[in-house]
Amino acid sequence: MRLPFIRRGTPRAFTLIELLVVIAIIAILAAILFPVFAQAREAARKTACASNLKQIGTAWTMYVQDYDEKIGKGNNPAGAQDCPTMGSRSEFGGWEGNILAPYIKNTQVFKCPSAPGNGVNRDGGGNPCAATCNYFVASYAYNYQSMQRWDCSAALSVGKGLAELDRPADAMVMWDSVSTWADCGYLSTCGVYGQRDVPVYLKKKGRPLLGGMDSSWTTSTTNLQNEVPHANTMNVLFADGHVKNSDWDRLKWGQLDTFIPSTDPDYDRSISGPPVKTNWPGM
């Protein structure tokens, strides 16, 4: 029996129009999804950064308890270039993280994933023993101005006692910053408000700088990237150990400058604008 002849047609291929439509759909999906992926990645980095600060806060609290509730402050009479004493120096040739490192063991926690290279745990440059010093990179500013006070009897600044902080839950200790140093007067030409964090924040937000601000740090692309690095917010460690995500508009002068009494109107003024009284200790 003869089988009927079956005509086999040529397989149909995609036309150019169909290919272009598929490519266009993929491009549209990519444009929609890539920002979502970027936001998810930044959310993970923000969480990791907050975890770092939480560990630093635990170490800071442990140090304070070990030293009769005195906030750490250690200088080096031998000078900033003395490598063997690096670990005991929290200022002038060192950084606060140096004295906390033994409580943490892993200095990588001082580095925020969103801004991983703002400074090292020393002051100044040109150290001839850089190859032998145990430097680590940090991404956070330490609030020296509020964590120390002038001791008239000793004629030098010393770490405050924990009881001297009126509201530990409000007192800013560390935060994501363009500089590891917050040891200048806040309103001065090297201070948080005068030159560093707040002017860069305003520039990043597209807002004009205010009177007395120095614009020199606002011209750096790196500074603009590292300031409020978590979708225009930053993580802040407070003296009671908790970490909060915020920005300079929501943070108050009383949180930055612990010398301002909580009963004064300046206490609740936003740090993105100046306080009314500009001669508080720390200013």
XYZ file of N, CA, C and O in Angstrom, residues 13-206:
776
model
N 11.313 30.842 10.554
C 12.264 31.545 11.405
C 11.646 32.837 11.915
O 10.619 33.296 11.404
N 12.289 33.408 12.958
C 11.849 34.713 13.441
C 12.130 35.782 12.407
O 13.195 35.791 11.760
N 11.220 36.664 12.299
C 11.464 37.798 11.394
C 12.282 38.854 12.149
O 12.407 38.833 13.374
N 12.837 39.788 11.428
C 13.624 40.862 12.037
C 12.777 41.684 13.006
O 13.230 42.050 14.087
N 11.527 41.921 12.637
C 10.634 42.694 13.508
C 10.421 41.963 14.823
O 10.449 42.567 15.914
N 10.220 40.654 14.754
C 10.001 39.879 15.978
C 11.231 39.911 16.881
O 11.121 40.043 18.106
N 12.412 39.793 16.263
C 13.643 39.861 17.050
C 13.792 41.224 17.726
O 14.172 41.321 18.898
N 13.487 42.276 17.006
C 13.587 43.621 17.567
C 12.602 43.811 18.715
O 12.910 44.466 19.717
N 11.409 43.234 18.582
C 10.417 43.335 19.658
C 10.914 42.620 20.915
O 10.801 43.142 22.037
N 11.499 41.418 20.742
C 12.031 40.669 21.884
C 13.154 41.445 22.557
O 13.213 41.557 23.789
N 14.051 42.004 21.744
C 15.165 42.783 22.296
C 14.641 43.994 23.060
O 15.123 44.339 24.138
N 13.622 44.635 22.511
C 13.048 45.811 23.170
C 12.422 45.433 24.506
O 12.564 46.152 25.507
N 11.732 44.285 24.540
C 11.114 43.829 25.798
C 12.181 43.541 26.843
O 12.054 43.922 28.015
N 13.276 42.875 26.423
C 14.364 42.573 27.354
C 14.990 43.866 27.878
O 15.291 43.997 29.068
N 15.169 44.845 26.977
C 15.757 46.125 27.402
C 14.864 46.845 28.409
O 15.347 47.421 29.391
N 13.561 46.794 28.181
C 12.617 47.436 29.100
C 12.660 46.756 30.468
O 12.693 47.414 31.517
N 12.665 45.422 30.467
C 12.728 44.679 31.728
C 14.031 44.980 32.473
O 14.031 45.140 33.701
N 15.133 45.063 31.715
C 16.418 45.368 32.346
C 16.393 46.757 32.969
O 16.888 46.966 34.088
N 15.816 47.715 32.241
C 15.744 49.081 32.764
C 14.910 49.153 34.035
O 15.166 49.962 34.924
N 13.899 48.300 34.122
C 13.044 48.273 35.308
C 13.731 47.555 36.469
O 13.692 48.006 37.615
N 14.399 46.438 36.161
C 14.919 45.575 37.211
C 16.283 46.004 37.750
O 16.566 45.807 38.934
N 17.151 46.581 36.908
C 18.487 46.943 37.374
C 18.454 47.910 38.554
O 19.186 47.721 39.531
N 17.626 48.966 38.509
C 17.542 49.825 39.708
C 17.038 49.083 40.936
O 17.464 49.376 42.057
N 16.143 48.126 40.724
C 15.641 47.341 41.853
C 16.781 46.520 42.448
O 16.935 46.447 43.680
N 17.586 45.905 41.572
C 18.732 45.125 42.050
C 19.722 46.020 42.781
O 20.281 45.641 43.820
N 19.956 47.229 42.243
C 20.882 48.164 42.881
C 20.379 48.582 44.256
O 21.151 48.685 45.214
N 19.079 48.805 44.366
C 18.499 49.175 45.659
C 18.619 48.027 46.653
O 18.904 48.243 47.842
N 18.405 46.810 46.177
C 18.524 45.647 47.053
C 19.968 45.481 47.534
O 20.215 45.174 48.709
N 20.911 45.702 46.626
C 22.327 45.608 47.011
C 22.689 46.677 48.034
O 23.371 46.405 49.018
N 22.219 47.898 47.821
C 22.521 48.978 48.764
C 21.839 48.741 50.115
O 22.393 49.065 51.159
N 20.649 48.166 50.085
C 19.977 47.839 51.345
C 20.801 46.826 52.140
O 20.913 46.925 53.371
N 21.398 45.863 51.435
C 22.244 44.871 52.101
C 23.498 45.528 52.666
O 23.935 45.220 53.781
N 24.075 46.461 51.897
C 25.263 47.166 52.383
C 24.932 48.032 53.595
O 25.719 48.121 54.543
N 23.777 48.676 53.562
C 23.367 49.504 54.702
C 23.236 48.648 55.954
O 23.654 49.062 57.045
N 22.663 47.454 55.797
C 22.504 46.550 56.932
C 23.865 46.099 57.455
O 24.092 46.042 58.670
N 24.786 45.782 56.530
C 26.136 45.373 56.937
C 26.856 46.504 57.655
O 27.544 46.288 58.657
N 26.677 47.710 57.156
C 27.295 48.883 57.781
C 26.735 49.110 59.173
O 27.473 49.403 60.122
N 25.422 48.983 59.317
C 24.800 49.139 60.632
C 25.300 48.067 61.598
O 25.521 48.340 62.788
N 25.482 46.851 61.090
C 26.012 45.770 61.924
C 27.427 46.093 62.383
O 27.793 45.836 63.537
N 28.242 46.674 61.471
C 29.598 47.080 61.845
C 29.566 48.081 62.999
O 30.297 47.952 63.983
N 28.727 49.096 62.845
C 28.644 50.125 63.877
C 28.132 49.549 65.197
O 28.544 49.979 66.274
N 27.237 48.594 65.104
C 26.732 47.944 66.322
C 27.870 47.232 67.052
O 27.974 47.311 68.285
N 28.742 46.542 66.302
C 29.887 45.875 66.914
C 30.861 46.886 67.512
O 31.406 46.675 68.602
N 31.063 47.990 66.787
C 31.935 49.051 67.305
C 31.339 49.611 68.598
O 32.056 49.880 69.564
N 30.021 49.798 68.614
C 29.364 50.312 69.809
C 29.525 49.385 70.998
O 29.723 49.839 72.133
N 29.447 48.082 70.751
C 29.657 47.114 71.827
C 31.076 47.217 72.371
O 31.300 47.207 73.586
N 32.050 47.333 71.444
C 33.447 47.467 71.864
C 33.663 48.767 72.635
O 34.373 48.796 73.647
N 33.042 49.840 72.174
C 33.163 51.148 72.837
C 32.612 51.078 74.262
O 33.221 51.575 75.206
N 31.472 50.429 74.416
C 30.864 50.277 75.739
C 31.731 49.407 76.648
O 31.907 49.708 77.839
N 32.287 48.336 76.099
C 33.165 47.463 76.894
C 34.394 48.226 77.371
O 34.808 48.096 78.540
N 34.967 49.021 76.487
C 36.139 49.810 76.877
C 35.775 50.772 78.005
O 36.494 50.886 79.000
N 34.658 51.475 77.851
C 34.235 52.446 78.856
C 34.014 51.756 80.207
O 34.408 52.277 81.265
N 33.398 50.588 80.208
C 33.166 49.869 81.460
C 34.475 49.394 82.082
O 34.631 49.395 83.309
N 35.442 49.001 81.248
C 36.734 48.548 81.758
C 37.540 49.675 82.385
O 38.442 49.428 83.204
N 37.260 50.907 81.976
C 38.027 52.059 82.469
C 37.155 52.995 83.309
O 37.192 54.218 83.142
N 36.402 52.397 84.225
C 35.612 53.150 85.213
C 34.695 54.171 84.563
O 34.569 55.318 85.025
N 34.070 53.773 83.460
C 33.100 54.598 82.744
C 33.704 55.898 82.220
O 33.019 56.910 82.075
N 34.994 55.861 81.892
C 35.661 56.986 81.253
C 35.798 56.703 79.755
O 36.299 55.642 79.359
N 35.355 57.649 78.956
C 35.451 57.497 77.496
C 36.910 57.572 77.086
O 37.660 58.421 77.571
N 37.309 56.675 76.195
C 38.716 56.538 75.830
C 39.304 57.765 75.171
O 38.697 58.375 74.296
N 40.508 58.134 75.601
C 41.274 59.201 74.967
C 42.735 58.956 75.304
O 43.124 58.979 76.462
N 43.555 58.703 74.310
C 44.960 58.447 74.556
C 45.837 59.072 73.501
O 45.648 58.834 72.311
N 46.803 59.918 73.917
C 47.741 60.548 73.002
C 49.117 59.928 73.169
O 49.346 59.119 74.069
N 50.041 60.345 72.341
C 51.375 59.785 72.391
C 52.403 60.908 72.507
O 52.639 61.626 71.542
N 53.019 61.074 73.664
C 54.008 62.143 73.812
C 55.182 62.012 72.851
O 55.844 62.999 72.532
N 55.431 60.791 72.383
C 56.561 60.586 71.476
C 56.284 61.091 70.068
O 57.190 61.179 69.243
N 55.024 61.426 69.770
C 54.703 61.944 68.448
C 53.974 60.945 67.578
O 53.932 59.738 67.865
N 53.429 61.469 66.493
C 52.582 60.657 65.622
C 53.338 59.582 64.865
O 52.736 58.654 64.346
N 54.664 59.696 64.795
C 55.435 58.753 63.981
C 55.894 57.523 64.772
O 56.621 56.689 64.236
N 55.495 57.401 66.018
C 55.964 56.301 66.851
C 55.075 55.074 66.653
O 54.036 54.921 67.294
N 55.489 54.182 65.770
C 54.665 53.033 65.409
C 54.350 52.084 66.570
O 53.228 51.596 66.673
N 55.305 51.773 67.445
C 54.997 50.793 68.498
C 53.833 51.173 69.394
O 53.203 50.299 70.003
N 53.538 52.479 69.511
C 52.448 52.890 70.400
C 51.142 53.135 69.646
O 50.191 53.672 70.220
N 51.088 52.743 68.390
C 49.889 52.987 67.567
C 48.626 52.473 68.250
O 47.599 53.151 68.282
N 48.686 51.299 68.816
C 47.486 50.681 69.380
C 46.897 51.413 70.562
O 45.719 51.237 70.866
N 47.696 52.239 71.248
C 47.191 52.941 72.429
C 46.826 54.390 72.140
O 46.449 55.113 73.054
N 46.919 54.801 70.893
C 46.660 56.202 70.561
C 45.275 56.359 69.957
O 44.947 55.752 68.943
N 44.458 57.189 70.574
C 43.124 57.438 70.027
C 43.030 58.820 69.399
O 42.001 59.179 68.833
N 44.110 59.607 69.498
C 44.091 60.964 68.959
C 45.525 61.419 68.720
O 46.462 60.881 69.302
N 45.712 62.412 67.846
C 47.028 62.966 67.552
C 48.031 61.871 67.185
O 48.904 61.498 67.964
N 47.886 61.375 65.996
C 48.735 60.290 65.542
C 48.070 58.942 65.632
O 48.672 57.917 65.316
N 46.830 58.910 66.038
C 46.073 57.667 66.093
C 44.623 57.951 65.774
O 44.278 58.960 65.188
N 43.752 57.063 66.177
C 42.313 57.238 65.967
C 41.594 56.420 67.030
O 42.162 55.472 67.587
N 40.352 56.780 67.345
C 39.614 56.110 68.413
C 39.535 54.603 68.204
O 39.541 53.823 69.168
N 39.460 54.175 66.950
C 39.372 52.744 66.663
C 40.568 51.949 67.145
O 40.464 50.738 67.370
N 41.733 52.607 67.303
C 42.925 51.891 67.765
C 42.703 51.234 69.128
O 43.079 50.085 69.342
N 42.094 51.996 70.057
C 41.934 51.449 71.405
C 40.735 50.499 71.493
O 40.588 49.780 72.478
N 39.901 50.490 70.451
C 38.762 49.564 70.428
C 39.098 48.258 69.711
O 38.420 47.254 69.916
N 40.136 48.283 68.878
C 40.471 47.113 68.060
C 40.676 45.836 68.879
O 40.236 44.755 68.458
N 41.313 45.882 70.060
C 41.478 44.642 70.832
C 40.162 44.018 71.273
O 40.097 42.810 71.525
N 39.105 44.820 71.356
C 37.791 44.304 71.758
C 37.028 43.715 70.572
O 36.030 43.027 70.764
N 37.492 44.018 69.366
C 36.783 43.589 68.157
C 37.533 42.485 67.428
O 36.935 41.576 66.857
N 38.870 42.583 67.429
C 39.776 41.614 66.799
C 39.824 41.749 65.274
O 40.857 41.524 64.664
N 38.718 42.113 64.655
C 38.682 42.220 63.195
C 38.459 43.677 62.806
O 37.348 44.196 62.902
N 39.509 44.349 62.360
C 39.401 45.782 62.057
C 38.612 46.056 60.776
O 38.363 47.221 60.458
N 38.197 45.014 60.063
C 37.361 45.218 58.878
C 36.009 45.836 59.232
O 35.353 46.425 58.375
N 35.595 45.729 60.486
C 34.304 46.304 60.864
C 34.336 47.828 60.838
O 33.280 48.471 60.847
N 35.531 48.422 60.795
C 35.619 49.877 60.704
C 35.425 50.376 59.272
O 35.470 51.575 59.030
N 35.224 49.455 58.354
C 35.074 49.806 56.940
C 33.636 49.558 56.500
O 33.124 48.444 56.594
N 32.963 50.606 56.020
C 31.589 50.480 55.529
C 31.599 49.989 54.083
O 32.326 50.550 53.252
N 30.810 48.973 53.720
C 30.811 48.466 52.347
C 30.436 49.525 51.306
O 30.867 49.444 50.153
N 29.651 50.517 51.683
C 29.232 51.543 50.728
C 30.258 52.656 50.561
O 30.200 53.404 49.584
N 31.176 52.792 51.500
C 32.201 53.835 51.438
C 33.469 53.291 52.091
O 33.811 53.654 53.215
N 34.171 52.384 51.406
C 35.187 51.563 52.071
C 36.573 52.170 52.236
O 37.486 51.460 52.593
N 36.755 53.474 52.010
C 38.120 53.975 52.117
C 38.250 55.437 52.450
O 38.891 56.190 51.717
N 37.699 55.903 53.549
C 37.728 57.335 53.855
C 38.972 57.786 54.606
O 39.306 58.955 54.606
N 39.657 56.913 55.308
C 40.828 57.326 56.075
C 41.449 56.160 56.797
O 40.924 55.049 56.767
N 42.603 56.390 57.420
C 43.275 55.326 58.167
C 43.392 55.746 59.625
O 43.143 56.890 59.985
N 43.792 54.792 60.446
C 43.788 55.015 61.897
C 45.038 55.756 62.370
O 45.733 55.357 63.272
N 45.336 56.861 61.720
C 46.434 57.716 62.149
C 46.149 59.128 61.659
O 45.359 59.343 60.746
N 46.813 60.071 62.255
C 46.686 61.465 61.857
C 47.936 61.876 61.105
O 49.033 61.436 61.428
N 47.809 62.736 60.113
C 48.957 63.209 59.372
C 49.422 62.216 58.341
O 48.903 61.122 58.186
N 50.434 62.571 57.582
C 50.943 61.704 56.524
C 52.460 61.669 56.531
O 53.125 62.253 57.386
N 53.011 60.982 55.564
C 54.454 60.913 55.428
C 55.144 60.129 56.518
O 56.301 60.385 56.852
N 54.472 59.155 57.081
C 55.066 58.379 58.159
C 56.175 57.482 57.610
O 55.928 56.632 56.753
N 57.401 57.648 58.092
C 58.507 56.848 57.530
C 58.421 55.366 57.850
O 59.088 54.558 57.214
N 57.623 54.998 58.835
C 57.523 53.576 59.188
C 56.180 53.004 58.752
O 55.665 52.074 59.367
N 55.622 53.548 57.684
C 54.306 53.105 57.226
C 54.278 51.617 56.907
O 53.261 50.952 57.070
N 55.379 51.073 56.443
C 55.417 49.658 56.058
C 55.317 48.732 57.263
O 54.900 47.586 57.132
N 55.692 49.221 58.425
C 55.679 48.358 59.601
C 54.524 48.650 60.545
O 54.233 47.853 61.430
N 53.875 49.804 60.387
C 52.732 50.120 61.250
C 51.506 49.317 60.823
O 51.293 49.069 59.637
N 50.710 48.942 61.791
C 49.507 48.156 61.510
C 48.331 49.102 61.283
O 47.476 49.283 62.138
N 48.284 49.691 60.088
C 47.211 50.617 59.767
C 45.967 49.868 59.311
O 46.059 48.802 58.720
N 44.807 50.424 59.591
C 43.573 49.893 59.014
C 42.728 51.048 58.506
O 42.837 52.179 58.979
N 41.897 50.765 57.526
C 41.055 51.785 56.905
C 39.746 51.895 57.675
O 39.191 50.900 58.128
N 39.258 53.121 57.829
C 37.993 53.355 58.526
C 37.091 54.237 57.673
O 37.561 55.036 56.863
N 35.794 54.087 57.844
C 34.794 54.835 57.069
C 33.936 55.736 57.934
O 33.001 56.345 57.423
N 34.249 55.825 59.210
C 33.371 56.529 60.136
C 34.100 57.682 60.822
O 35.298 57.607 61.077
N 33.356 58.736 61.123
C 33.892 59.839 61.927
C 33.639 59.540 63.395
O 32.599 58.991 63.761
N 34.599 59.927 64.235
C 34.426 59.813 65.687
C 34.220 61.210 66.256
O 34.969 62.140 65.949
N 33.236 61.357 67.105
C 32.812 62.660 67.611
C 33.671 63.110 68.801
O 33.217 63.158 69.944
N 34.934 63.449 68.506
C 35.845 63.870 69.563
C 35.315 65.068 70.345
O 35.457 65.135 71.566
N 34.726 66.032 69.646
C 34.319 67.269 70.281
C 33.325 67.056 71.429
O 33.309 67.812 72.386
N 32.498 66.040 71.313
C 31.494 65.788 72.355
C 31.911 64.725 73.352
O 31.363 64.657 74.444
N 32.871 63.894 72.981
C 33.251 62.794 73.857
C 34.404 63.162 74.792
O 34.895 62.320 75.541
N 34.858 64.421 74.766
C 35.923 64.839 75.659
C 35.611 66.231 76.213
O 34.733 66.929 75.718
N 36.334 66.617 77.237
C 36.164 67.943 77.843
C 37.524 68.433 78.317
O 38.474 67.661 78.457
N 37.602 69.734 78.554
C 38.849 70.327 79.023
C 38.965 70.182 80.535
O 38.046 70.506 81.276
N 40.102 69.640 80.977
C 40.389 69.492 82.400
C 41.338 70.618 82.807
O 42.525 70.607 82.468
N 40.803 71.606 83.542
C 41.608 72.777 83.908
C 42.784 72.395 84.803
O 43.881 72.957 84.686
N 42.586 71.443 85.717
C 43.659 71.075 86.639
C 44.830 70.423 85.925
O 45.984 70.599 86.300
N 44.518 69.677 84.862
C 45.578 69.007 84.102
C 46.000 69.810 82.873
O 46.983 69.472 82.213
N 45.241 70.858 82.553
C 45.522 71.708 81.383
C 45.567 70.895 80.093
O 46.412 71.108 79.233
N 44.631 69.958 79.980
C 44.508 69.202 78.734
C 43.093 68.626 78.653
O 42.360 68.608 79.637
N 42.737 68.168 77.469
C 41.418 67.569 77.296
C 41.465 66.098 77.690
O 42.461 65.411 77.446
N 40.401 65.632 78.294
C 40.316 64.238 78.753
C 38.989 63.659 78.292
O 38.050 64.384 77.962
N 38.900 62.343 78.257
C 37.650 61.690 77.919
C 36.601 61.940 78.997
O 36.903 61.914 80.189
N 35.381 62.195 78.579
C 34.305 62.416 79.543
C 33.997 61.136 80.309
O 34.281 60.028 79.852
N 33.377 61.316 81.467
C 32.769 60.187 82.141
C 31.415 59.912 81.508
O 30.746 60.835 81.029
N 31.016 58.666 81.467
C 29.744 58.325 80.834
C 28.583 59.067 81.480
O 27.623 59.453 80.798
N 28.673 59.327 82.770
C 27.604 60.028 83.476
C 27.486 61.488 83.046
O 26.471 62.133 83.311
N 28.527 62.016 82.376
C 28.483 63.403 81.915
C 27.623 63.570 80.657
O 27.322 64.697 80.271
N 27.264 62.469 80.033
C 26.382 62.541 78.870
C 24.944 62.569 79.373
O 24.447 61.588 79.925
N 24.298 63.706 79.185
C 22.946 63.891 79.736
C 21.966 62.874 79.161
O 21.150 62.303 79.886
N 22.050 62.652 77.850
C 21.155 61.697 77.187
C 21.981 60.775 76.285
O 22.151 61.056 75.097
N 22.501 59.671 76.831
C 23.335 58.773 76.019
C 22.637 58.267 74.759
O 23.292 58.063 73.729
N 21.330 58.081 74.837
C 20.598 57.571 73.670
C 20.536 58.602 72.544
O 20.201 58.253 71.411
N 20.848 59.862 72.845
C 20.850 60.917 71.842
C 22.251 61.299 71.385
O 22.405 61.979 70.367
N 23.282 60.912 72.134
C 24.641 61.391 71.885
C 25.298 60.624 70.739
O 25.534 59.421 70.832
N 25.625 61.329 69.656
C 26.258 60.718 68.486
C 27.727 60.407 68.780
O 28.482 61.282 69.191
N 28.130 59.153 68.546
C 29.510 58.728 68.766
C 30.244 58.590 67.435
O 31.330 59.150 67.242
N 29.674 57.838 66.503
C 30.268 57.639 65.176
C 29.176 57.659 64.121
O 28.017 57.372 64.416
N 29.584 57.963 62.880
C 28.628 57.958 61.768
C 29.375 57.814 60.457
O 30.579 58.078 60.371
N 28.674 57.385 59.402
C 29.245 57.361 58.052
C 29.679 58.772 57.693
O 28.897 59.718 57.802
N 30.918 58.920 57.241
C 31.429 60.266 57.034
C 32.452 60.311 55.903
O 33.015 59.285 55.508
N 32.694 61.513 55.406
C 33.741 61.729 54.409
C 35.106 61.828 55.076
O 36.129 61.891 54.395
N 35.154 61.872 56.408
C 36.416 61.967 57.145
C 36.299 61.169 58.435
O 35.238 61.115 59.051
N 37.419 60.558 58.854
C 37.415 59.832 60.125
C 37.519 60.790 61.309
O 37.313 60.379 62.441
N 37.798 62.063 61.031
C 38.059 63.021 62.111
C 36.914 64.006 62.284
O 36.478 64.651 61.336
N 36.440 64.137 63.512
C 35.478 65.166 63.880
C 35.986 65.812 65.154
O 35.314 65.860 66.181
N 37.249 66.283 65.082
C 37.911 66.843 66.258
C 38.085 68.349 66.159
O 38.704 68.954 67.030
N 37.550 68.972 65.094
C 37.554 70.434 64.995
C 36.224 70.965 65.514
O 35.234 70.240 65.561
N 36.214 72.237 65.875
C 34.952 72.854 66.244
C 33.950 72.686 65.114
O 34.281 72.861 63.942
N 32.727 72.338 65.452
C 31.738 72.003 64.432
C 31.544 73.112 63.401
O 31.345 72.843 62.215
N 31.605 74.368 63.838
C 31.380 75.498 62.938
C 32.674 76.019 62.319
O 32.636 76.936 61.505
N 33.807 75.444 62.687
C 35.095 75.938 62.205
C 35.329 75.516 60.759
O 34.554 74.763 60.167
N 36.440 76.000 60.196
C 36.737 75.712 58.789
C 37.156 74.265 58.550
O 37.389 73.882 57.394
N 37.281 73.462 59.599
C 37.535 72.032 59.392
C 36.493 71.184 60.118
O 36.697 69.997 60.332
N 35.391 71.818 60.505
C 34.396 71.119 61.301
C 33.335 70.411 60.486
O 33.231 70.563 59.266
N 32.535 69.614 61.166
C 31.461 68.842 60.534
C 30.484 69.753 59.796
O 30.060 69.453 58.668
N 30.130 70.883 60.409
C 29.196 71.823 59.788
C 29.920 72.832 58.902
O 29.413 73.214 57.845
N 31.124 73.239 59.301
C 31.814 74.284 58.562
C 32.416 73.846 57.250
O 32.476 74.621 56.291
N 32.892 72.591 57.179
C 33.619 72.177 55.978
C 33.261 70.784 55.467
O 33.205 70.568 54.264
N 33.011 69.847 56.327
C 33.016 68.449 55.910
C 31.613 67.889 55.625
O 31.058 68.089 54.563
N 31.040 67.180 56.568
C 29.823 66.417 56.271
C 28.651 67.261 55.786
O 28.039 66.947 54.767
N 28.314 68.306 56.533
C 27.080 69.032 56.216
C 27.176 69.785 54.883
O 26.252 69.700 54.064
N 28.273 70.518 54.583
C 28.361 71.143 53.259
C 28.296 70.133 52.109
O 27.633 70.385 51.097
N 28.967 68.994 52.270
C 28.932 67.969 51.211
C 27.517 67.410 51.077
O 27.038 67.142 49.966
N 26.846 67.232 52.210
C 25.464 66.755 52.197
C 24.564 67.726 51.434
O 23.766 67.314 50.577
N 24.677 69.018 51.728
C 23.846 70.009 51.041
C 24.132 70.019 49.547
O 23.210 70.117 48.727
N 25.412 69.928 49.183
C 25.769 69.899 47.754
C 25.185 68.654 47.085
O 24.661 68.721 45.980
N 25.264 67.527 47.757
C 24.732 66.282 47.196
C 23.227 66.365 47.015
O 22.676 65.787 46.066
N 22.556 67.087 47.896
C 21.101 67.243 47.807
C 20.689 68.374 46.869
O 19.495 68.634 46.700
N 21.691 69.057 46.277
C 21.379 70.141 45.351
C 20.908 71.407 46.023
O 20.195 72.210 45.415
